[in-house]
Amino acid sequence: MEPIRVLVVEDDPIAADAHAEYVRRLDGFALAGVARSGAEAMALLSAASAGGAGAQAGPAGIDLILLDMNLPDAHGLDLLRRVRGLGLPTDVIAITAVRELQVVRSAISAGIVQYLIKPFTYSAFHDKLGAYREFRLNLIGQAASTTQSEVDQAFASLRPAAPASLPKGLSEDTLRAIIGQLKTLEEPVSAAEVASTLDLSRVTARRYLEYLADGQSVRRSSRYGTRGRPEFEYRWAR
């Protein structure tokens, strides 16, 4: 199977760079481009479908769009409808902070294959795109016609029975508590400060904070002006 060619559509520079790097890290995927607006996305899609010089994906076009819903010149749903209206054989995964049920339902009706809510970890990104790749493999491996069981198997791969698990030793309840604290703070905090507030050990708090930092959910930076060993501080990314 050829690599799945991916177009990242995201206006936030930090998120766009992170999503592009995530794609590069995945086996079986290739970055076809990054668009910071709906207009840029449509230009890249048109060039790719025509095999134009502006399309890194080449004549075969773009297989998958990672689509943010909040773009500077268009809503993601409007862009999705334009893609569908052009008849482009491109799948779409929504990657967005938008949680409104009506938007989610509209995105599903318009034919997205996955919906990933920001912020998320690389592990969640890996699992979603891995499930999508399995879905494509199941469909490509079939003949011109198919059976009910083969269709069921393909769609089942998009919706794993169990959610992605946290690394060993981390709990969902503690992770939610730390995320809740970080979201309420204006200033960055250290592991020691988080530990004191939530009655955790400093080592435990740092494990969770490093896990969130690795997944781009929090921003990690060095704290200067403290005595002893260098210390990191953490701020919620959004």
PDB file of C-alpha atoms in Angstrom:
ATOM      1  CA  MET A   1       0.000   0.000   0.000  1.00  0.00           C
ATOM      2  CA  GLU A   2       1.307   3.446  -0.944  1.00  0.00           C
ATOM      3  CA  PRO A   3       1.719   6.005   1.876  1.00  0.00           C
ATOM      4  CA  ILE A   4      -1.461   7.885   2.706  1.00  0.00           C
ATOM      5  CA  ARG A   5      -0.927  11.484   1.563  1.00  0.00           C
ATOM      6  CA  VAL A   6      -2.137  13.953   4.202  1.00  0.00           C
ATOM      7  CA  LEU A   7      -3.017  17.645   3.984  1.00  0.00           C
ATOM      8  CA  VAL A   8      -3.010  19.501   7.329  1.00  0.00           C
ATOM      9  CA  VAL A   9      -5.490  22.406   7.372  1.00  0.00           C
ATOM     10  CA  GLU A  10      -4.810  24.454  10.514  1.00  0.00           C
ATOM     11  CA  ASP A  11      -4.390  28.218  10.983  1.00  0.00           C
ATOM     12  CA  ASP A  12      -2.583  28.137  14.336  1.00  0.00           C
ATOM     13  CA  PRO A  13       1.167  27.945  13.538  1.00  0.00           C
ATOM     14  CA  ILE A  14       2.094  25.899  16.616  1.00  0.00           C
ATOM     15  CA  ALA A  15      -0.719  23.389  16.106  1.00  0.00           C
ATOM     16  CA  ALA A  16      -0.035  23.182  12.351  1.00  0.00           C
ATOM     17  CA  ASP A  17       3.646  22.425  12.938  1.00  0.00           C
ATOM     18  CA  ALA A  18       2.788  19.856  15.614  1.00  0.00           C
ATOM     19  CA  HIS A  19       0.243  18.051  13.436  1.00  0.00           C
ATOM     20  CA  ALA A  20       2.631  18.043  10.484  1.00  0.00           C
ATOM     21  CA  GLU A  21       5.377  16.560  12.650  1.00  0.00           C
ATOM     22  CA  TYR A  22       2.947  13.963  13.999  1.00  0.00           C
ATOM     23  CA  VAL A  23       2.148  12.901  10.423  1.00  0.00           C
ATOM     24  CA  ARG A  24       5.864  12.596   9.613  1.00  0.00           C
ATOM     25  CA  ARG A  25       6.318  10.282  12.598  1.00  0.00           C
ATOM     26  CA  LEU A  26       3.600   7.862  11.505  1.00  0.00           C
ATOM     27  CA  ASP A  27       4.412   4.806   9.431  1.00  0.00           C
ATOM     28  CA  GLY A  28       2.343   4.580   6.276  1.00  0.00           C
ATOM     29  CA  PHE A  29       1.645   8.316   6.003  1.00  0.00           C
ATOM     30  CA  ALA A  30       3.257  11.153   4.037  1.00  0.00           C
ATOM     31  CA  LEU A  31       2.770  14.891   4.526  1.00  0.00           C
ATOM     32  CA  ALA A  32       1.312  16.390   1.331  1.00  0.00           C
ATOM     33  CA  GLY A  33       1.196  19.966   2.590  1.00  0.00           C
ATOM     34  CA  VAL A  34       0.025  22.430   5.228  1.00  0.00           C
ATOM     35  CA  ALA A  35      -2.709  25.017   4.573  1.00  0.00           C
ATOM     36  CA  ARG A  36      -3.370  27.913   6.952  1.00  0.00           C
ATOM     37  CA  SER A  37      -6.740  28.883   5.437  1.00  0.00           C
ATOM     38  CA  GLY A  38      -9.637  27.505   3.446  1.00  0.00           C
ATOM     39  CA  ALA A  39      -8.375  29.209   0.287  1.00  0.00           C
ATOM     40  CA  GLU A  40      -4.917  27.660   0.653  1.00  0.00           C
ATOM     41  CA  ALA A  41      -6.496  24.257   1.247  1.00  0.00           C
ATOM     42  CA  MET A  42      -8.635  24.463  -1.899  1.00  0.00           C
ATOM     43  CA  ALA A  43      -5.640  25.604  -3.971  1.00  0.00           C
ATOM     44  CA  LEU A  44      -3.548  22.656  -2.762  1.00  0.00           C
ATOM     45  CA  LEU A  45      -6.399  20.207  -3.326  1.00  0.00           C
ATOM     46  CA  SER A  46      -7.014  21.498  -6.838  1.00  0.00           C
ATOM     47  CA  ALA A  47      -3.316  21.334  -7.681  1.00  0.00           C
ATOM     48  CA  ALA A  48      -3.015  17.826  -6.262  1.00  0.00           C
ATOM     49  CA  SER A  49      -6.029  16.491  -8.130  1.00  0.00           C
ATOM     50  CA  ALA A  50      -4.642  17.947 -11.354  1.00  0.00           C
ATOM     51  CA  GLY A  51      -1.080  16.777 -10.672  1.00  0.00           C
ATOM     52  CA  GLY A  52       0.099  20.384 -10.613  1.00  0.00           C
ATOM     53  CA  ALA A  53       3.517  21.575  -9.559  1.00  0.00           C
ATOM     54  CA  GLY A  54       2.146  22.959  -6.297  1.00  0.00           C
ATOM     55  CA  ALA A  55       1.099  19.562  -4.997  1.00  0.00           C
ATOM     56  CA  GLN A  56       3.670  17.663  -3.023  1.00  0.00           C
ATOM     57  CA  ALA A  57       1.424  14.596  -3.236  1.00  0.00           C
ATOM     58  CA  GLY A  58       1.853  14.411  -7.006  1.00  0.00           C
ATOM     59  CA  PRO A  59      -0.677  13.293  -9.613  1.00  0.00           C
ATOM     60  CA  ALA A  60      -2.331  10.800  -7.303  1.00  0.00           C
ATOM     61  CA  GLY A  61      -3.766  13.654  -5.237  1.00  0.00           C
ATOM     62  CA  ILE A  62      -4.415  13.931  -1.498  1.00  0.00           C
ATOM     63  CA  ASP A  63      -5.929  10.988   0.370  1.00  0.00           C
ATOM     64  CA  LEU A  64      -6.724  12.543   3.747  1.00  0.00           C
ATOM     65  CA  ILE A  65      -7.388  16.020   5.140  1.00  0.00           C
ATOM     66  CA  LEU A  66      -6.826  16.824   8.822  1.00  0.00           C
ATOM     67  CA  LEU A  67      -9.305  19.678   9.119  1.00  0.00           C
ATOM     68  CA  ASP A  68      -9.615  22.367  11.768  1.00  0.00           C
ATOM     69  CA  MET A  69     -13.101  23.851  12.064  1.00  0.00           C
ATOM     70  CA  ASN A  70     -12.009  27.405  12.923  1.00  0.00           C
ATOM     71  CA  LEU A  71     -10.244  28.895   9.894  1.00  0.00           C
ATOM     72  CA  PRO A  72      -9.680  32.614   9.249  1.00  0.00           C
ATOM     73  CA  ASP A  73     -11.670  32.691   6.001  1.00  0.00           C
ATOM     74  CA  ALA A  74     -14.130  29.818   6.310  1.00  0.00           C
ATOM     75  CA  HIS A  75     -15.743  27.410   8.727  1.00  0.00           C
ATOM     76  CA  GLY A  76     -14.422  23.882   8.443  1.00  0.00           C
ATOM     77  CA  LEU A  77     -17.907  22.615   7.592  1.00  0.00           C
ATOM     78  CA  ASP A  78     -18.107  24.996   4.637  1.00  0.00           C
ATOM     79  CA  LEU A  79     -14.752  23.784   3.368  1.00  0.00           C
ATOM     80  CA  LEU A  80     -15.832  20.186   3.849  1.00  0.00           C
ATOM     81  CA  ARG A  81     -18.979  20.798   1.778  1.00  0.00           C
ATOM     82  CA  ARG A  82     -16.907  22.389  -1.001  1.00  0.00           C
ATOM     83  CA  VAL A  83     -14.625  19.352  -1.085  1.00  0.00           C
ATOM     84  CA  ARG A  84     -17.638  17.058  -1.305  1.00  0.00           C
ATOM     85  CA  GLY A  85     -19.256  19.267  -3.944  1.00  0.00           C
ATOM     86  CA  LEU A  86     -16.182  18.940  -6.162  1.00  0.00           C
ATOM     87  CA  GLY A  87     -16.401  15.176  -5.920  1.00  0.00           C
ATOM     88  CA  LEU A  88     -12.830  14.829  -4.668  1.00  0.00           C
ATOM     89  CA  PRO A  89     -12.153  11.271  -3.376  1.00  0.00           C
ATOM     90  CA  THR A  90     -10.549  12.606  -0.207  1.00  0.00           C
ATOM     91  CA  ASP A  91     -11.309  11.476   3.338  1.00  0.00           C
ATOM     92  CA  VAL A  92     -11.502  14.006   6.171  1.00  0.00           C
ATOM     93  CA  ILE A  93     -10.671  13.780   9.858  1.00  0.00           C
ATOM     94  CA  ALA A  94     -11.801  16.769  11.926  1.00  0.00           C
ATOM     95  CA  ILE A  95      -9.129  17.970  14.367  1.00  0.00           C
ATOM     96  CA  THR A  96     -10.624  20.831  16.325  1.00  0.00           C
ATOM     97  CA  ALA A  97     -11.456  22.339  19.705  1.00  0.00           C
ATOM     98  CA  VAL A  98     -15.108  22.696  18.622  1.00  0.00           C
ATOM     99  CA  ARG A  99     -17.284  20.524  20.850  1.00  0.00           C
ATOM    100  CA  GLU A 100     -20.802  21.734  19.955  1.00  0.00           C
ATOM    101  CA  LEU A 101     -22.992  18.740  19.235  1.00  0.00           C
ATOM    102  CA  GLN A 102     -24.596  20.361  16.186  1.00  0.00           C
ATOM    103  CA  VAL A 103     -21.177  20.856  14.567  1.00  0.00           C
ATOM    104  CA  VAL A 104     -20.197  17.270  15.335  1.00  0.00           C
ATOM    105  CA  ARG A 105     -23.452  15.967  13.842  1.00  0.00           C
ATOM    106  CA  SER A 106     -23.073  18.162  10.758  1.00  0.00           C
ATOM    107  CA  ALA A 107     -19.501  16.974  10.274  1.00  0.00           C
ATOM    108  CA  ILE A 108     -20.601  13.355  10.481  1.00  0.00           C
ATOM    109  CA  SER A 109     -23.436  14.022   8.001  1.00  0.00           C
ATOM    110  CA  ALA A 110     -20.905  15.594   5.617  1.00  0.00           C
ATOM    111  CA  GLY A 111     -18.842  12.418   5.677  1.00  0.00           C
ATOM    112  CA  ILE A 112     -15.902  12.797   8.067  1.00  0.00           C
ATOM    113  CA  VAL A 113     -14.363   9.510   9.139  1.00  0.00           C
ATOM    114  CA  GLN A 114     -13.009  10.607  12.547  1.00  0.00           C
ATOM    115  CA  TYR A 115     -13.431  13.528  14.981  1.00  0.00           C
ATOM    116  CA  LEU A 116     -10.492  14.346  17.266  1.00  0.00           C
ATOM    117  CA  ILE A 117     -11.025  17.037  19.915  1.00  0.00           C
ATOM    118  CA  LYS A 118      -8.153  19.321  20.950  1.00  0.00           C
ATOM    119  CA  PRO A 119      -6.108  19.182  23.027  1.00  0.00           C
ATOM    120  CA  PHE A 120      -4.922  15.628  22.573  1.00  0.00           C
ATOM    121  CA  THR A 121      -1.763  13.590  22.972  1.00  0.00           C
ATOM    122  CA  TYR A 122       0.361  12.081  20.238  1.00  0.00           C
ATOM    123  CA  SER A 123      -0.892   8.702  21.436  1.00  0.00           C
ATOM    124  CA  ALA A 124      -4.497   9.694  20.663  1.00  0.00           C
ATOM    125  CA  PHE A 125      -3.436  11.053  17.264  1.00  0.00           C
ATOM    126  CA  HIS A 126      -1.513   7.851  16.542  1.00  0.00           C
ATOM    127  CA  ASP A 127      -4.512   5.700  17.464  1.00  0.00           C
ATOM    128  CA  LYS A 128      -7.005   7.691  15.350  1.00  0.00           C
ATOM    129  CA  LEU A 129      -4.854   7.702  12.228  1.00  0.00           C
ATOM    130  CA  GLY A 130      -3.823   4.092  12.788  1.00  0.00           C
ATOM    131  CA  ALA A 131      -7.500   3.121  12.854  1.00  0.00           C
ATOM    132  CA  TYR A 132      -8.060   5.097   9.666  1.00  0.00           C
ATOM    133  CA  ARG A 133      -5.156   3.325   7.944  1.00  0.00           C
ATOM    134  CA  GLU A 134      -6.612  -0.035   8.982  1.00  0.00           C
ATOM    135  CA  PHE A 135      -9.944   1.071   7.505  1.00  0.00           C
ATOM    136  CA  ARG A 136      -8.276   1.843   4.163  1.00  0.00           C
ATOM    137  CA  LEU A 137      -6.342  -1.421   4.193  1.00  0.00           C
ATOM    138  CA  ASN A 138      -9.554  -3.362   4.735  1.00  0.00           C
ATOM    139  CA  LEU A 139     -11.251  -1.642   1.795  1.00  0.00           C
ATOM    140  CA  ILE A 140      -8.289  -1.818  -0.585  1.00  0.00           C
ATOM    141  CA  GLY A 141      -7.836  -5.498   0.133  1.00  0.00           C
ATOM    142  CA  GLN A 142     -11.322  -6.297  -1.164  1.00  0.00           C
ATOM    143  CA  ALA A 143     -12.385  -7.077  -4.715  1.00  0.00           C
ATOM    144  CA  ALA A 144     -14.668  -4.909  -6.870  1.00  0.00           C
ATOM    145  CA  SER A 145     -17.636  -6.133  -4.830  1.00  0.00           C
ATOM    146  CA  THR A 146     -17.764  -6.894  -1.135  1.00  0.00           C
ATOM    147  CA  THR A 147     -19.748  -8.697   1.551  1.00  0.00           C
ATOM    148  CA  GLN A 148     -21.574  -7.476   4.627  1.00  0.00           C
ATOM    149  CA  SER A 149     -18.976  -8.922   6.976  1.00  0.00           C
ATOM    150  CA  GLU A 150     -16.132  -7.208   5.075  1.00  0.00           C
ATOM    151  CA  VAL A 151     -17.937  -3.869   5.215  1.00  0.00           C
ATOM    152  CA  ASP A 152     -18.607  -4.363   8.941  1.00  0.00           C
ATOM    153  CA  GLN A 153     -14.947  -5.157   9.539  1.00  0.00           C
ATOM    154  CA  ALA A 154     -13.807  -2.022   7.671  1.00  0.00           C
ATOM    155  CA  PHE A 155     -16.111   0.279   9.636  1.00  0.00           C
ATOM    156  CA  ALA A 156     -15.302  -1.440  12.930  1.00  0.00           C
ATOM    157  CA  SER A 157     -11.639  -0.527  12.476  1.00  0.00           C
ATOM    158  CA  LEU A 158     -12.596   3.169  12.672  1.00  0.00           C
ATOM    159  CA  ARG A 159     -14.171   2.692  16.082  1.00  0.00           C
ATOM    160  CA  PRO A 160     -11.972   0.605  18.367  1.00  0.00           C
ATOM    161  CA  ALA A 161     -13.868  -1.079  21.184  1.00  0.00           C
ATOM    162  CA  ALA A 162     -11.635   0.361  23.912  1.00  0.00           C
ATOM    163  CA  PRO A 163     -10.201   3.883  24.278  1.00  0.00           C
ATOM    164  CA  ALA A 164      -6.454   4.429  24.195  1.00  0.00           C
ATOM    165  CA  SER A 165      -4.972   3.643  27.592  1.00  0.00           C
ATOM    166  CA  LEU A 166      -2.673   5.891  29.585  1.00  0.00           C
ATOM    167  CA  PRO A 167       0.919   4.848  30.260  1.00  0.00           C
ATOM    168  CA  LYS A 168       1.306   2.430  33.132  1.00  0.00           C
ATOM    169  CA  GLY A 169       1.029   4.138  36.506  1.00  0.00           C
ATOM    170  CA  LEU A 170      -1.107   7.083  35.334  1.00  0.00           C
ATOM    171  CA  SER A 171      -4.791   7.352  36.173  1.00  0.00           C
ATOM    172  CA  GLU A 172      -7.597   9.136  34.347  1.00  0.00           C
ATOM    173  CA  ASP A 173      -8.872  10.783  37.557  1.00  0.00           C
ATOM    174  CA  THR A 174      -5.512  12.311  38.462  1.00  0.00           C
ATOM    175  CA  LEU A 175      -4.921  13.413  34.879  1.00  0.00           C
ATOM    176  CA  ARG A 176      -8.316  15.159  34.796  1.00  0.00           C
ATOM    177  CA  ALA A 177      -7.559  16.888  38.117  1.00  0.00           C
ATOM    178  CA  ILE A 178      -4.230  18.225  36.842  1.00  0.00           C
ATOM    179  CA  ILE A 179      -5.759  19.376  33.548  1.00  0.00           C
ATOM    180  CA  GLY A 180      -8.558  21.090  35.453  1.00  0.00           C
ATOM    181  CA  GLN A 181      -6.053  22.956  37.609  1.00  0.00           C
ATOM    182  CA  LEU A 182      -3.902  24.056  34.673  1.00  0.00           C
ATOM    183  CA  LYS A 183      -6.911  25.383  32.761  1.00  0.00           C
ATOM    184  CA  THR A 184      -7.818  27.742  35.616  1.00  0.00           C
ATOM    185  CA  LEU A 185      -4.356  29.300  35.999  1.00  0.00           C
ATOM    186  CA  GLU A 186      -3.077  32.415  34.263  1.00  0.00           C
ATOM    187  CA  GLU A 187       0.577  31.828  35.139  1.00  0.00           C
ATOM    188  CA  PRO A 188       2.709  28.714  34.564  1.00  0.00           C
ATOM    189  CA  VAL A 189       3.289  26.392  37.517  1.00  0.00           C
ATOM    190  CA  SER A 190       5.969  23.949  38.544  1.00  0.00           C
ATOM    191  CA  ALA A 191       5.537  20.277  39.389  1.00  0.00           C
ATOM    192  CA  ALA A 192       6.053  21.127  43.054  1.00  0.00           C
ATOM    193  CA  GLU A 193       3.224  23.685  42.964  1.00  0.00           C
ATOM    194  CA  VAL A 194       0.847  21.263  41.269  1.00  0.00           C
ATOM    195  CA  ALA A 195       1.805  18.569  43.762  1.00  0.00           C
ATOM    196  CA  SER A 196       1.118  20.868  46.713  1.00  0.00           C
ATOM    197  CA  THR A 197      -2.309  21.901  45.431  1.00  0.00           C
ATOM    198  CA  LEU A 198      -3.500  18.384  44.594  1.00  0.00           C
ATOM    199  CA  ASP A 199      -1.772  16.582  47.481  1.00  0.00           C
ATOM    200  CA  LEU A 200       0.524  14.556  45.206  1.00  0.00           C
ATOM    201  CA  SER A 201       4.188  13.797  45.352  1.00  0.00           C
ATOM    202  CA  ARG A 202       6.391  16.042  43.227  1.00  0.00           C
ATOM    203  CA  VAL A 203       7.583  13.029  41.213  1.00  0.00           C
ATOM    204  CA  THR A 204       4.004  11.999  40.451  1.00  0.00           C
ATOM    205  CA  ALA A 205       2.957  15.498  39.425  1.00  0.00           C
ATOM    206  CA  ARG A 206       5.954  15.795  37.142  1.00  0.00           C
ATOM    207  CA  ARG A 207       5.145  12.488  35.406  1.00  0.00           C
ATOM    208  CA  TYR A 208       1.679  13.738  34.499  1.00  0.00           C
ATOM    209  CA  LEU A 209       2.957  17.166  33.432  1.00  0.00           C
ATOM    210  CA  GLU A 210       5.642  15.621  31.241  1.00  0.00           C
ATOM    211  CA  TYR A 211       3.046  13.321  29.695  1.00  0.00           C
ATOM    212  CA  LEU A 212       0.874  16.339  28.833  1.00  0.00           C
ATOM    213  CA  ALA A 213       3.887  18.281  27.542  1.00  0.00           C
ATOM    214  CA  ASP A 214       4.945  15.417  25.269  1.00  0.00           C
ATOM    215  CA  GLY A 215       1.450  15.433  23.799  1.00  0.00           C
ATOM    216  CA  GLN A 216       1.508  19.217  23.218  1.00  0.00           C
ATOM    217  CA  SER A 217      -1.370  19.794  25.647  1.00  0.00           C
ATOM    218  CA  VAL A 218       0.835  21.953  27.884  1.00  0.00           C
ATOM    219  CA  ARG A 219       3.827  24.124  27.112  1.00  0.00           C
ATOM    220  CA  ARG A 220       6.986  23.387  29.052  1.00  0.00           C
ATOM    221  CA  SER A 221       9.679  25.989  29.685  1.00  0.00           C
ATOM    222  CA  SER A 222      12.640  26.472  32.012  1.00  0.00           C
ATOM    223  CA  ARG A 223      12.085  28.489  35.169  1.00  0.00           C
ATOM    224  CA  TYR A 224      14.993  30.787  35.878  1.00  0.00           C
ATOM    225  CA  GLY A 225      16.055  32.426  39.112  1.00  0.00           C
ATOM    226  CA  THR A 226      15.606  29.381  41.355  1.00  0.00           C
ATOM    227  CA  ARG A 227      18.292  27.811  43.473  1.00  0.00           C
ATOM    228  CA  GLY A 228      19.469  24.249  43.113  1.00  0.00           C
ATOM    229  CA  ARG A 229      18.583  22.019  40.199  1.00  0.00           C
ATOM    230  CA  PRO A 230      16.956  23.596  37.098  1.00  0.00           C
ATOM    231  CA  GLU A 231      13.180  23.547  37.268  1.00  0.00           C
ATOM    232  CA  PHE A 232      10.520  23.418  34.578  1.00  0.00           C
ATOM    233  CA  GLU A 233       7.219  25.256  34.586  1.00  0.00           C
ATOM    234  CA  TYR A 234       4.071  24.285  32.702  1.00  0.00           C
ATOM    235  CA  ARG A 235       1.226  26.259  31.150  1.00  0.00           C
ATOM    236  CA  TRP A 236      -1.975  24.967  29.502  1.00  0.00           C
ATOM    237  CA  ALA A 237      -1.474  25.298  25.763  1.00  0.00           C
ATOM    238  CA  ARG A 238      -4.951  26.643  24.966  1.00  0.00           C
TER     239      ARG A 238
END
